[in-house]
PDB file of N, CA, C and O in Angstrom:
ATOM      1  N   ALA A 500      -9.857  41.999   0.152  1.00 53.00           N
ATOM      2  CA  ALA A 500     -10.825  41.091  -0.430  1.00 53.00           C
ATOM      3  C   ALA A 500     -12.235  41.372   0.134  1.00 53.00           C
ATOM      4  O   ALA A 500     -12.370  41.817   1.238  1.00 53.00           O
ATOM      5  N   LEU A 501     -13.175  41.111  -0.714  1.00 58.00           N
ATOM      6  CA  LEU A 501     -14.558  41.320  -0.257  1.00 58.00           C
ATOM      7  C   LEU A 501     -15.001  40.235   0.729  1.00 58.00           C
ATOM      8  O   LEU A 501     -14.478  39.108   0.678  1.00 58.00           O
ATOM      9  N   PRO A 502     -15.930  40.552   1.607  1.00 64.00           N
ATOM     10  CA  PRO A 502     -16.410  39.532   2.539  1.00 64.00           C
ATOM     11  C   PRO A 502     -16.926  38.272   1.860  1.00 64.00           C
ATOM     12  O   PRO A 502     -16.755  37.164   2.335  1.00 64.00           O
ATOM     13  N   GLU A 503     -17.488  38.465   0.699  1.00 69.00           N
ATOM     14  CA  GLU A 503     -18.043  37.345  -0.081  1.00 69.00           C
ATOM     15  C   GLU A 503     -16.916  36.410  -0.481  1.00 69.00           C
ATOM     16  O   GLU A 503     -17.044  35.164  -0.423  1.00 69.00           O
ATOM     17  N   ASP A 504     -15.764  36.944  -0.861  1.00 73.00           N
ATOM     18  CA  ASP A 504     -14.597  36.124  -1.230  1.00 73.00           C
ATOM     19  C   ASP A 504     -14.067  35.305  -0.013  1.00 73.00           C
ATOM     20  O   ASP A 504     -13.690  34.166  -0.191  1.00 73.00           O
ATOM     21  N   SER A 505     -13.995  35.960   1.116  1.00 76.00           N
ATOM     22  CA  SER A 505     -13.521  35.246   2.294  1.00 76.00           C
ATOM     23  C   SER A 505     -14.442  34.139   2.677  1.00 76.00           C
ATOM     24  O   SER A 505     -14.033  33.078   3.158  1.00 76.00           O
ATOM     25  N   LEU A 506     -15.734  34.317   2.539  1.00 73.00           N
ATOM     26  CA  LEU A 506     -16.712  33.318   2.842  1.00 73.00           C
ATOM     27  C   LEU A 506     -16.534  32.110   1.897  1.00 73.00           C
ATOM     28  O   LEU A 506     -16.551  30.952   2.332  1.00 73.00           O
ATOM     29  N   ARG A 507     -16.291  32.371   0.620  1.00 80.00           N
ATOM     30  CA  ARG A 507     -16.038  31.284  -0.324  1.00 80.00           C
ATOM     31  C   ARG A 507     -14.745  30.544   0.029  1.00 80.00           C
ATOM     32  O   ARG A 507     -14.685  29.354  -0.077  1.00 80.00           O
ATOM     33  N   SER A 508     -13.735  31.274   0.452  1.00 87.00           N
ATOM     34  CA  SER A 508     -12.490  30.657   0.869  1.00 87.00           C
ATOM     35  C   SER A 508     -12.692  29.735   2.052  1.00 87.00           C
ATOM     36  O   SER A 508     -12.159  28.627   2.130  1.00 87.00           O
ATOM     37  N   GLU A 509     -13.462  30.214   3.043  1.00 87.00           N
ATOM     38  CA  GLU A 509     -13.770  29.413   4.217  1.00 87.00           C
ATOM     39  C   GLU A 509     -14.511  28.165   3.849  1.00 87.00           C
ATOM     40  O   GLU A 509     -14.228  27.066   4.379  1.00 87.00           O
ATOM     41  N   ARG A 510     -15.465  28.276   2.961  1.00 87.00           N
ATOM     42  CA  ARG A 510     -16.244  27.103   2.494  1.00 87.00           C
ATOM     43  C   ARG A 510     -15.332  26.126   1.789  1.00 87.00           C
ATOM     44  O   ARG A 510     -15.433  24.921   1.940  1.00 87.00           O
ATOM     45  N   ALA A 511     -14.444  26.607   0.941  1.00 89.00           N
ATOM     46  CA  ALA A 511     -13.514  25.782   0.221  1.00 89.00           C
ATOM     47  C   ALA A 511     -12.590  25.030   1.178  1.00 89.00           C
ATOM     48  O   ALA A 511     -12.339  23.818   0.978  1.00 89.00           O
ATOM     49  N   LEU A 512     -12.071  25.727   2.173  1.00 91.00           N
ATOM     50  CA  LEU A 512     -11.223  25.090   3.160  1.00 91.00           C
ATOM     51  C   LEU A 512     -11.973  24.038   3.963  1.00 91.00           C
ATOM     52  O   LEU A 512     -11.465  22.937   4.256  1.00 91.00           O
ATOM     53  N   ALA A 513     -13.187  24.330   4.339  1.00 92.00           N
ATOM     54  CA  ALA A 513     -14.016  23.352   5.089  1.00 92.00           C
ATOM     55  C   ALA A 513     -14.285  22.120   4.234  1.00 92.00           C
ATOM     56  O   ALA A 513     -14.196  20.986   4.734  1.00 92.00           O
ATOM     57  N   PHE A 514     -14.592  22.306   2.974  1.00 93.00           N
ATOM     58  CA  PHE A 514     -14.832  21.199   2.068  1.00 93.00           C
ATOM     59  C   PHE A 514     -13.584  20.409   1.875  1.00 93.00           C
ATOM     60  O   PHE A 514     -13.632  19.162   1.855  1.00 93.00           O
ATOM     61  N   ASN A 515     -12.440  21.046   1.767  1.00 92.00           N
ATOM     62  CA  ASN A 515     -11.170  20.319   1.639  1.00 92.00           C
ATOM     63  C   ASN A 515     -10.891  19.477   2.872  1.00 92.00           C
ATOM     64  O   ASN A 515     -10.437  18.361   2.767  1.00 92.00           O
ATOM     65  N   ASP A 516     -11.200  20.028   4.033  1.00 92.00           N
ATOM     66  CA  ASP A 516     -11.008  19.216   5.304  1.00 92.00           C
ATOM     67  C   ASP A 516     -11.896  17.986   5.299  1.00 92.00           C
ATOM     68  O   ASP A 516     -11.449  16.931   5.743  1.00 92.00           O
ATOM     69  N   ILE A 517     -13.145  18.143   4.815  1.00 95.00           N
ATOM     70  CA  ILE A 517     -14.052  17.006   4.767  1.00 95.00           C
ATOM     71  C   ILE A 517     -13.526  15.952   3.821  1.00 95.00           C
ATOM     72  O   ILE A 517     -13.507  14.755   4.158  1.00 95.00           O
ATOM     73  N   LEU A 518     -13.092  16.380   2.657  1.00 94.00           N
ATOM     74  CA  LEU A 518     -12.591  15.410   1.655  1.00 94.00           C
ATOM     75  C   LEU A 518     -11.296  14.758   2.170  1.00 94.00           C
ATOM     76  O   LEU A 518     -11.148  13.520   1.958  1.00 94.00           O
ATOM     77  N   THR A 519     -10.439  15.441   2.794  1.00 92.00           N
ATOM     78  CA  THR A 519      -9.217  14.876   3.328  1.00 92.00           C
ATOM     79  C   THR A 519      -9.562  13.862   4.432  1.00 92.00           C
ATOM     80  O   THR A 519      -8.945  12.753   4.464  1.00 92.00           O
ATOM     81  N   GLY A 520     -10.493  14.148   5.283  1.00 93.00           N
ATOM     82  CA  GLY A 520     -10.910  13.217   6.302  1.00 93.00           C
ATOM     83  C   GLY A 520     -11.500  11.957   5.728  1.00 93.00           C
ATOM     84  O   GLY A 520     -11.196  10.834   6.207  1.00 93.00           O
ATOM     85  N   LEU A 521     -12.297  12.107   4.683  1.00 95.00           N
ATOM     86  CA  LEU A 521     -12.852  10.923   4.031  1.00 95.00           C
ATOM     87  C   LEU A 521     -11.793  10.103   3.345  1.00 95.00           C
ATOM     88  O   LEU A 521     -11.821   8.858   3.395  1.00 95.00           O
ATOM     89  N   LEU A 522     -10.802  10.724   2.763  1.00 95.00           N
ATOM     90  CA  LEU A 522      -9.687  10.045   2.129  1.00 95.00           C
ATOM     91  C   LEU A 522      -8.933   9.201   3.167  1.00 95.00           C
ATOM     92  O   LEU A 522      -8.606   8.058   2.924  1.00 95.00           O
ATOM     93  N   VAL A 523      -8.682   9.757   4.318  1.00 94.00           N
ATOM     94  CA  VAL A 523      -7.982   9.034   5.419  1.00 94.00           C
ATOM     95  C   VAL A 523      -8.839   7.844   5.843  1.00 94.00           C
ATOM     96  O   VAL A 523      -8.331   6.741   5.975  1.00 94.00           O
ATOM     97  N   GLU A 524     -10.088   8.091   6.061  1.00 95.00           N
ATOM     98  CA  GLU A 524     -10.989   7.001   6.554  1.00 95.00           C
ATOM     99  C   GLU A 524     -11.096   5.870   5.539  1.00 95.00           C
ATOM    100  O   GLU A 524     -10.931   4.700   5.910  1.00 95.00           O
ATOM    101  N   ILE A 525     -11.343   6.179   4.302  1.00 96.00           N
ATOM    102  CA  ILE A 525     -11.488   5.160   3.286  1.00 96.00           C
ATOM    103  C   ILE A 525     -10.107   4.512   3.021  1.00 96.00           C
ATOM    104  O   ILE A 525     -10.043   3.280   2.861  1.00 96.00           O
ATOM    105  N   GLY A 526      -9.072   5.297   2.974  1.00 95.00           N
ATOM    106  CA  GLY A 526      -7.760   4.733   2.675  1.00 95.00           C
ATOM    107  C   GLY A 526      -7.280   3.781   3.759  1.00 95.00           C
ATOM    108  O   GLY A 526      -6.730   2.729   3.424  1.00 95.00           O
ATOM    109  N   THR A 527      -7.493   4.094   5.021  1.00 96.00           N
ATOM    110  CA  THR A 527      -7.078   3.217   6.090  1.00 96.00           C
ATOM    111  C   THR A 527      -7.887   1.921   6.063  1.00 96.00           C
ATOM    112  O   THR A 527      -7.344   0.838   6.305  1.00 96.00           O
ATOM    113  N   THR A 528      -9.171   2.019   5.784  1.00 97.00           N
ATOM    114  CA  THR A 528      -9.997   0.845   5.680  1.00 97.00           C
ATOM    115  C   THR A 528      -9.566  -0.050   4.531  1.00 97.00           C
ATOM    116  O   THR A 528      -9.442  -1.284   4.651  1.00 97.00           O
ATOM    117  N   TRP A 529      -9.330   0.586   3.380  1.00 98.00           N
ATOM    118  CA  TRP A 529      -8.911  -0.173   2.208  1.00 98.00           C
ATOM    119  C   TRP A 529      -7.530  -0.824   2.405  1.00 98.00           C
ATOM    120  O   TRP A 529      -7.298  -1.978   2.074  1.00 98.00           O
ATOM    121  N   ALA A 530      -6.612  -0.079   2.995  1.00 97.00           N
ATOM    122  CA  ALA A 530      -5.283  -0.612   3.263  1.00 97.00           C
ATOM    123  C   ALA A 530      -5.358  -1.751   4.259  1.00 97.00           C
ATOM    124  O   ALA A 530      -4.631  -2.788   4.096  1.00 97.00           O
ATOM    125  N   ALA A 531      -6.229  -1.716   5.272  1.00 97.00           N
ATOM    126  CA  ALA A 531      -6.379  -2.810   6.237  1.00 97.00           C
ATOM    127  C   ALA A 531      -6.923  -4.037   5.509  1.00 97.00           C
ATOM    128  O   ALA A 531      -6.430  -5.153   5.720  1.00 97.00           O
ATOM    129  N   TYR A 532      -7.871  -3.876   4.599  1.00 98.00           N
ATOM    130  CA  TYR A 532      -8.367  -4.964   3.805  1.00 98.00           C
ATOM    131  C   TYR A 532      -7.259  -5.580   2.970  1.00 98.00           C
ATOM    132  O   TYR A 532      -7.100  -6.816   2.943  1.00 98.00           O
ATOM    133  N   LEU A 533      -6.483  -4.767   2.315  1.00 98.00           N
ATOM    134  CA  LEU A 533      -5.403  -5.243   1.478  1.00 98.00           C
ATOM    135  C   LEU A 533      -4.381  -6.057   2.336  1.00 98.00           C
ATOM    136  O   LEU A 533      -3.946  -7.135   1.955  1.00 98.00           O
ATOM    137  N   ALA A 534      -4.026  -5.500   3.485  1.00 97.00           N
ATOM    138  CA  ALA A 534      -3.096  -6.200   4.360  1.00 97.00           C
ATOM    139  C   ALA A 534      -3.659  -7.518   4.869  1.00 97.00           C
ATOM    140  O   ALA A 534      -2.944  -8.546   4.918  1.00 97.00           O
ATOM    141  N   ASP A 535      -4.951  -7.524   5.194  1.00 97.00           N
ATOM    142  CA  ASP A 535      -5.583  -8.743   5.706  1.00 97.00           C
ATOM    143  C   ASP A 535      -5.666  -9.853   4.650  1.00 97.00           C
ATOM    144  O   ASP A 535      -5.782 -10.995   4.956  1.00 97.00           O
ATOM    145  N   THR A 536      -5.595  -9.447   3.383  1.00 97.00           N
ATOM    146  CA  THR A 536      -5.679 -10.390   2.278  1.00 97.00           C
ATOM    147  C   THR A 536      -4.250 -10.620   1.668  1.00 97.00           C
ATOM    148  O   THR A 536      -4.153 -10.967   0.496  1.00 97.00           O
ATOM    149  N   ASP A 537      -3.267 -10.392   2.491  1.00 96.00           N
ATOM    150  CA  ASP A 537      -1.862 -10.655   2.113  1.00 96.00           C
ATOM    151  C   ASP A 537      -1.381  -9.810   0.938  1.00 96.00           C
ATOM    152  O   ASP A 537      -0.610 -10.295   0.112  1.00 96.00           O
ATOM    153  N   ASN A 538      -1.834  -8.590   0.860  1.00 97.00           N
ATOM    154  CA  ASN A 538      -1.367  -7.641  -0.164  1.00 97.00           C
ATOM    155  C   ASN A 538      -0.701  -6.456   0.533  1.00 97.00           C
ATOM    156  O   ASN A 538      -1.066  -5.297   0.311  1.00 97.00           O
ATOM    157  N   LEU A 539       0.338  -6.749   1.315  1.00 95.00           N
ATOM    158  CA  LEU A 539       1.048  -5.714   2.057  1.00 95.00           C
ATOM    159  C   LEU A 539       1.678  -4.668   1.156  1.00 95.00           C
ATOM    160  O   LEU A 539       1.698  -3.505   1.485  1.00 95.00           O
ATOM    161  N   GLU A 540       2.210  -5.111   0.030  1.00 95.00           N
ATOM    162  CA  GLU A 540       2.841  -4.136  -0.856  1.00 95.00           C
ATOM    163  C   GLU A 540       1.822  -3.107  -1.383  1.00 95.00           C
ATOM    164  O   GLU A 540       2.120  -1.897  -1.378  1.00 95.00           O
ATOM    165  N   GLU A 541       0.638  -3.562  -1.738  1.00 97.00           N
ATOM    166  CA  GLU A 541      -0.393  -2.640  -2.211  1.00 97.00           C
ATOM    167  C   GLU A 541      -0.862  -1.759  -1.054  1.00 97.00           C
ATOM    168  O   GLU A 541      -1.126  -0.569  -1.247  1.00 97.00           O
ATOM    169  N   ALA A 542      -0.961  -2.318   0.127  1.00 97.00           N
ATOM    170  CA  ALA A 542      -1.392  -1.544   1.297  1.00 97.00           C
ATOM    171  C   ALA A 542      -0.391  -0.420   1.613  1.00 97.00           C
ATOM    172  O   ALA A 542      -0.808   0.702   1.868  1.00 97.00           O
ATOM    173  N   THR A 543       0.892  -0.734   1.587  1.00 97.00           N
ATOM    174  CA  THR A 543       1.896   0.280   1.898  1.00 97.00           C
ATOM    175  C   THR A 543       1.929   1.344   0.807  1.00 97.00           C
ATOM    176  O   THR A 543       2.066   2.508   1.093  1.00 97.00           O
ATOM    177  N   THR A 544       1.768   0.937  -0.445  1.00 97.00           N
ATOM    178  CA  THR A 544       1.720   1.904  -1.559  1.00 97.00           C
ATOM    179  C   THR A 544       0.569   2.838  -1.388  1.00 97.00           C
ATOM    180  O   THR A 544       0.753   4.084  -1.568  1.00 97.00           O
ATOM    181  N   LEU A 545      -0.607   2.334  -1.041  1.00 97.00           N
ATOM    182  CA  LEU A 545      -1.765   3.168  -0.860  1.00 97.00           C
ATOM    183  C   LEU A 545      -1.545   4.172   0.266  1.00 97.00           C
ATOM    184  O   LEU A 545      -1.818   5.362   0.101  1.00 97.00           O
ATOM    185  N   LEU A 546      -1.023   3.698   1.409  1.00 97.00           N
ATOM    186  CA  LEU A 546      -0.795   4.596   2.529  1.00 97.00           C
ATOM    187  C   LEU A 546       0.240   5.637   2.232  1.00 97.00           C
ATOM    188  O   LEU A 546       0.127   6.818   2.648  1.00 97.00           O
ATOM    189  N   GLU A 547       1.313   5.279   1.497  1.00 95.00           N
ATOM    190  CA  GLU A 547       2.302   6.241   1.097  1.00 95.00           C
ATOM    191  C   GLU A 547       1.723   7.331   0.247  1.00 95.00           C
ATOM    192  O   GLU A 547       2.039   8.501   0.434  1.00 95.00           O
ATOM    193  N   ARG A 548       0.817   6.996  -0.673  1.00 95.00           N
ATOM    194  CA  ARG A 548       0.192   7.997  -1.512  1.00 95.00           C
ATOM    195  C   ARG A 548      -0.686   8.939  -0.695  1.00 95.00           C
ATOM    196  O   ARG A 548      -0.694  10.153  -0.927  1.00 95.00           O
ATOM    197  N   ILE A 549      -1.445   8.366   0.235  1.00 95.00           N
ATOM    198  CA  ILE A 549      -2.290   9.222   1.068  1.00 95.00           C
ATOM    199  C   ILE A 549      -1.455  10.168   1.950  1.00 95.00           C
ATOM    200  O   ILE A 549      -1.780  11.324   2.146  1.00 95.00           O
ATOM    201  N   LEU A 550      -0.351   9.631   2.455  1.00 93.00           N
ATOM    202  CA  LEU A 550       0.535  10.471   3.295  1.00 93.00           C
ATOM    203  C   LEU A 550       1.173  11.609   2.522  1.00 93.00           C
ATOM    204  O   LEU A 550       1.555  12.609   3.116  1.00 93.00           O
ATOM    205  N   GLN A 551       1.242  11.506   1.227  1.00 93.00           N
ATOM    206  CA  GLN A 551       1.728  12.614   0.394  1.00 93.00           C
ATOM    207  C   GLN A 551       0.737  13.777   0.451  1.00 93.00           C
ATOM    208  O   GLN A 551       1.140  14.940   0.351  1.00 93.00           O
ATOM    209  N   ILE A 552      -0.529  13.469   0.636  1.00 89.00           N
ATOM    210  CA  ILE A 552      -1.579  14.461   0.688  1.00 89.00           C
ATOM    211  C   ILE A 552      -1.784  14.979   2.102  1.00 89.00           C
ATOM    212  O   ILE A 552      -1.922  16.167   2.320  1.00 89.00           O
ATOM    213  N   ASN A 553      -1.728  14.032   3.048  1.00 88.00           N
ATOM    214  CA  ASN A 553      -1.992  14.383   4.442  1.00 88.00           C
ATOM    215  C   ASN A 553      -0.902  13.781   5.306  1.00 88.00           C
ATOM    216  O   ASN A 553      -1.088  12.720   5.920  1.00 88.00           O
ATOM    217  N   TYR A 554       0.213  14.423   5.367  1.00 86.00           N
ATOM    218  CA  TYR A 554       1.395  13.865   6.075  1.00 86.00           C
ATOM    219  C   TYR A 554       1.375  14.011   7.591  1.00 86.00           C
ATOM    220  O   TYR A 554       2.230  13.482   8.256  1.00 86.00           O
ATOM    221  N   VAL A 555       0.334  14.705   8.125  1.00 87.00           N
ATOM    222  CA  VAL A 555       0.302  14.877   9.571  1.00 87.00           C
ATOM    223  C   VAL A 555      -0.640  13.887  10.270  1.00 87.00           C
ATOM    224  O   VAL A 555      -0.756  13.947  11.470  1.00 87.00           O
ATOM    225  N   GLU A 556      -1.245  13.009   9.501  1.00 88.00           N
ATOM    226  CA  GLU A 556      -2.204  12.078  10.075  1.00 88.00           C
ATOM    227  C   GLU A 556      -1.507  10.883  10.776  1.00 88.00           C
ATOM    228  O   GLU A 556      -0.919  10.053  10.099  1.00 88.00           O
ATOM    229  N   GLU A 557      -1.513  10.877  12.082  1.00 92.00           N
ATOM    230  CA  GLU A 557      -0.725   9.912  12.837  1.00 92.00           C
ATOM    231  C   GLU A 557      -1.196   8.472  12.575  1.00 92.00           C
ATOM    232  O   GLU A 557      -0.358   7.566  12.534  1.00 92.00           O
ATOM    233  N   ILE A 558      -2.504   8.324  12.433  1.00 92.00           N
ATOM    234  CA  ILE A 558      -3.034   6.940  12.196  1.00 92.00           C
ATOM    235  C   ILE A 558      -2.426   6.325  10.920  1.00 92.00           C
ATOM    236  O   ILE A 558      -2.138   5.129  10.888  1.00 92.00           O
ATOM    237  N   LEU A 559      -2.275   7.127   9.883  1.00 93.00           N
ATOM    238  CA  LEU A 559      -1.658   6.657   8.643  1.00 93.00           C
ATOM    239  C   LEU A 559      -0.217   6.212   8.846  1.00 93.00           C
ATOM    240  O   LEU A 559       0.219   5.140   8.369  1.00 93.00           O
ATOM    241  N   THR A 560       0.510   7.038   9.588  1.00 94.00           N
ATOM    242  CA  THR A 560       1.932   6.733   9.837  1.00 94.00           C
ATOM    243  C   THR A 560       2.072   5.456  10.639  1.00 94.00           C
ATOM    244  O   THR A 560       2.893   4.613  10.317  1.00 94.00           O
ATOM    245  N   MET A 561       1.258   5.285  11.668  1.00 96.00           N
ATOM    246  CA  MET A 561       1.348   4.083  12.496  1.00 96.00           C
ATOM    247  C   MET A 561       0.926   2.828  11.734  1.00 96.00           C
ATOM    248  O   MET A 561       1.538   1.777  11.878  1.00 96.00           O
ATOM    249  N   GLN A 562      -0.055   2.978  10.884  1.00 96.00           N
ATOM    250  CA  GLN A 562      -0.535   1.832  10.073  1.00 96.00           C
ATOM    251  C   GLN A 562       0.545   1.425   9.080  1.00 96.00           C
ATOM    252  O   GLN A 562       0.835   0.269   8.934  1.00 96.00           O
ATOM    253  N   LEU A 563       1.164   2.404   8.448  1.00 96.00           N
ATOM    254  CA  LEU A 563       2.232   2.150   7.502  1.00 96.00           C
ATOM    255  C   LEU A 563       3.426   1.497   8.191  1.00 96.00           C
ATOM    256  O   LEU A 563       3.995   0.557   7.686  1.00 96.00           O
ATOM    257  N   TYR A 564       3.784   2.029   9.349  1.00 97.00           N
ATOM    258  CA  TYR A 564       4.859   1.417  10.144  1.00 97.00           C
ATOM    259  C   TYR A 564       4.568  -0.029  10.438  1.00 97.00           C
ATOM    260  O   TYR A 564       5.435  -0.893  10.273  1.00 97.00           O
ATOM    261  N   LYS A 565       3.377  -0.325  10.867  1.00 96.00           N
ATOM    262  CA  LYS A 565       2.982  -1.705  11.193  1.00 96.00           C
ATOM    263  C   LYS A 565       3.096  -2.631   9.967  1.00 96.00           C
ATOM    264  O   LYS A 565       3.574  -3.756  10.099  1.00 96.00           O
ATOM    265  N   TYR A 566       2.666  -2.132   8.810  1.00 97.00           N
ATOM    266  CA  TYR A 566       2.733  -2.939   7.606  1.00 97.00           C
ATOM    267  C   TYR A 566       4.169  -3.172   7.118  1.00 97.00           C
ATOM    268  O   TYR A 566       4.495  -4.245   6.636  1.00 97.00           O
ATOM    269  N   TYR A 567       4.993  -2.180   7.293  1.00 96.00           N
ATOM    270  CA  TYR A 567       6.418  -2.363   6.921  1.00 96.00           C
ATOM    271  C   TYR A 567       7.056  -3.410   7.820  1.00 96.00           C
ATOM    272  O   TYR A 567       7.822  -4.270   7.329  1.00 96.00           O
ATOM    273  N   LEU A 568       6.746  -3.382   9.106  1.00 96.00           N
ATOM    274  CA  LEU A 568       7.266  -4.395   9.994  1.00 96.00           C
ATOM    275  C   LEU A 568       6.739  -5.778   9.666  1.00 96.00           C
ATOM    276  O   LEU A 568       7.470  -6.727   9.666  1.00 96.00           O
ATOM    277  N   ALA A 569       5.461  -5.856   9.322  1.00 95.00           N
ATOM    278  CA  ALA A 569       4.861  -7.151   8.978  1.00 95.00           C
ATOM    279  C   ALA A 569       5.470  -7.713   7.695  1.00 95.00           C
ATOM    280  O   ALA A 569       5.514  -8.915   7.483  1.00 95.00           O
ATOM    281  N   GLY A 570       5.908  -6.793   6.821  1.00 94.00           N
ATOM    282  CA  GLY A 570       6.534  -7.211   5.568  1.00 94.00           C
ATOM    283  C   GLY A 570       8.036  -7.373   5.679  1.00 94.00           C
ATOM    284  O   GLY A 570       8.732  -7.460   4.661  1.00 94.00           O
ATOM    285  N   TYR A 571       8.533  -7.447   6.914  1.00 91.00           N
ATOM    286  CA  TYR A 571       9.946  -7.656   7.184  1.00 91.00           C
ATOM    287  C   TYR A 571      10.830  -6.579   6.529  1.00 91.00           C
ATOM    288  O   TYR A 571      11.848  -6.843   5.907  1.00 91.00           O
ATOM    289  N   ASN A 572      10.413  -5.306   6.681  1.00 94.00           N
ATOM    290  CA  ASN A 572      11.155  -4.197   6.175  1.00 94.00           C
ATOM    291  C   ASN A 572      11.367  -3.172   7.285  1.00 94.00           C
ATOM    292  O   ASN A 572      10.803  -2.084   7.259  1.00 94.00           O
ATOM    293  N   PRO A 573      12.210  -3.548   8.279  1.00 94.00           N
ATOM    294  CA  PRO A 573      12.402  -2.654   9.406  1.00 94.00           C
ATOM    295  C   PRO A 573      13.030  -1.323   9.049  1.00 94.00           C
ATOM    296  O   PRO A 573      12.782  -0.314   9.736  1.00 94.00           O
ATOM    297  N   LEU A 574      13.863  -1.263   8.004  1.00 95.00           N
ATOM    298  CA  LEU A 574      14.494  -0.007   7.583  1.00 95.00           C
ATOM    299  C   LEU A 574      13.383   0.995   7.159  1.00 95.00           C
ATOM    300  O   LEU A 574      13.388   2.156   7.548  1.00 95.00           O
ATOM    301  N   LYS A 575      12.425   0.555   6.322  1.00 95.00           N
ATOM    302  CA  LYS A 575      11.344   1.412   5.881  1.00 95.00           C
ATOM    303  C   LYS A 575      10.471   1.796   7.039  1.00 95.00           C
ATOM    304  O   LYS A 575       9.963   2.918   7.101  1.00 95.00           O
ATOM    305  N   ALA A 576      10.277   0.855   7.971  1.00 95.00           N
ATOM    306  CA  ALA A 576       9.466   1.135   9.168  1.00 95.00           C
ATOM    307  C   ALA A 576      10.071   2.279   9.959  1.00 95.00           C
ATOM    308  O   ALA A 576       9.406   3.215  10.350  1.00 95.00           O
ATOM    309  N   ARG A 577      11.401   2.205  10.171  1.00 96.00           N
ATOM    310  CA  ARG A 577      12.062   3.279  10.927  1.00 96.00           C
ATOM    311  C   ARG A 577      12.019   4.599  10.179  1.00 96.00           C
ATOM    312  O   ARG A 577      11.780   5.634  10.777  1.00 96.00           O
ATOM    313  N   GLU A 578      12.217   4.594   8.888  1.00 95.00           N
ATOM    314  CA  GLU A 578      12.158   5.804   8.063  1.00 95.00           C
ATOM    315  C   GLU A 578      10.763   6.462   8.179  1.00 95.00           C
ATOM    316  O   GLU A 578      10.670   7.626   8.197  1.00 95.00           O
ATOM    317  N   THR A 579       9.758   5.594   8.240  1.00 93.00           N
ATOM    318  CA  THR A 579       8.373   6.100   8.344  1.00 93.00           C
ATOM    319  C   THR A 579       8.211   6.902   9.623  1.00 93.00           C
ATOM    320  O   THR A 579       7.594   7.941   9.623  1.00 93.00           O
ATOM    321  N   LEU A 580       8.708   6.378  10.725  1.00 90.00           N
ATOM    322  CA  LEU A 580       8.590   7.061  11.998  1.00 90.00           C
ATOM    323  C   LEU A 580       9.444   8.324  12.074  1.00 90.00           C
ATOM    324  O   LEU A 580       9.095   9.239  12.819  1.00 90.00           O
ATOM    325  N   GLU A 581      10.531   8.372  11.345  1.00 90.00           N
ATOM    326  CA  GLU A 581      11.428   9.534  11.407  1.00 90.00           C
ATOM    327  C   GLU A 581      10.936  10.720  10.563  1.00 90.00           C
ATOM    328  O   GLU A 581      11.529  11.782  10.652  1.00 90.00           O
ATOM    329  N   ARG A 582       9.914  10.531   9.797  1.00 84.00           N
ATOM    330  CA  ARG A 582       9.428  11.635   8.963  1.00 84.00           C
ATOM    331  C   ARG A 582       8.771  12.725   9.821  1.00 84.00           C
ATOM    332  O   ARG A 582       8.132  12.530  10.757  1.00 84.00           O
TER     333      ARG A 582
END
């Protein structure tokens, strides 16, 4: 590959990292708002969708775990931690 192509690839990866970080930040804030307004089901659905994109983000996993426990769903909470 030409050096120009690798530079474009690096820029694309960097931009992807920025977008993923923003998704996590916005998603966790939005999910917290949903949970605080007694919309735990919507909060867990949102976090599950984000985890499909970024499954290594520990803060998402812990927040989802917390919401499953708050919603009296210990089985889903345990499954979340075992992923």
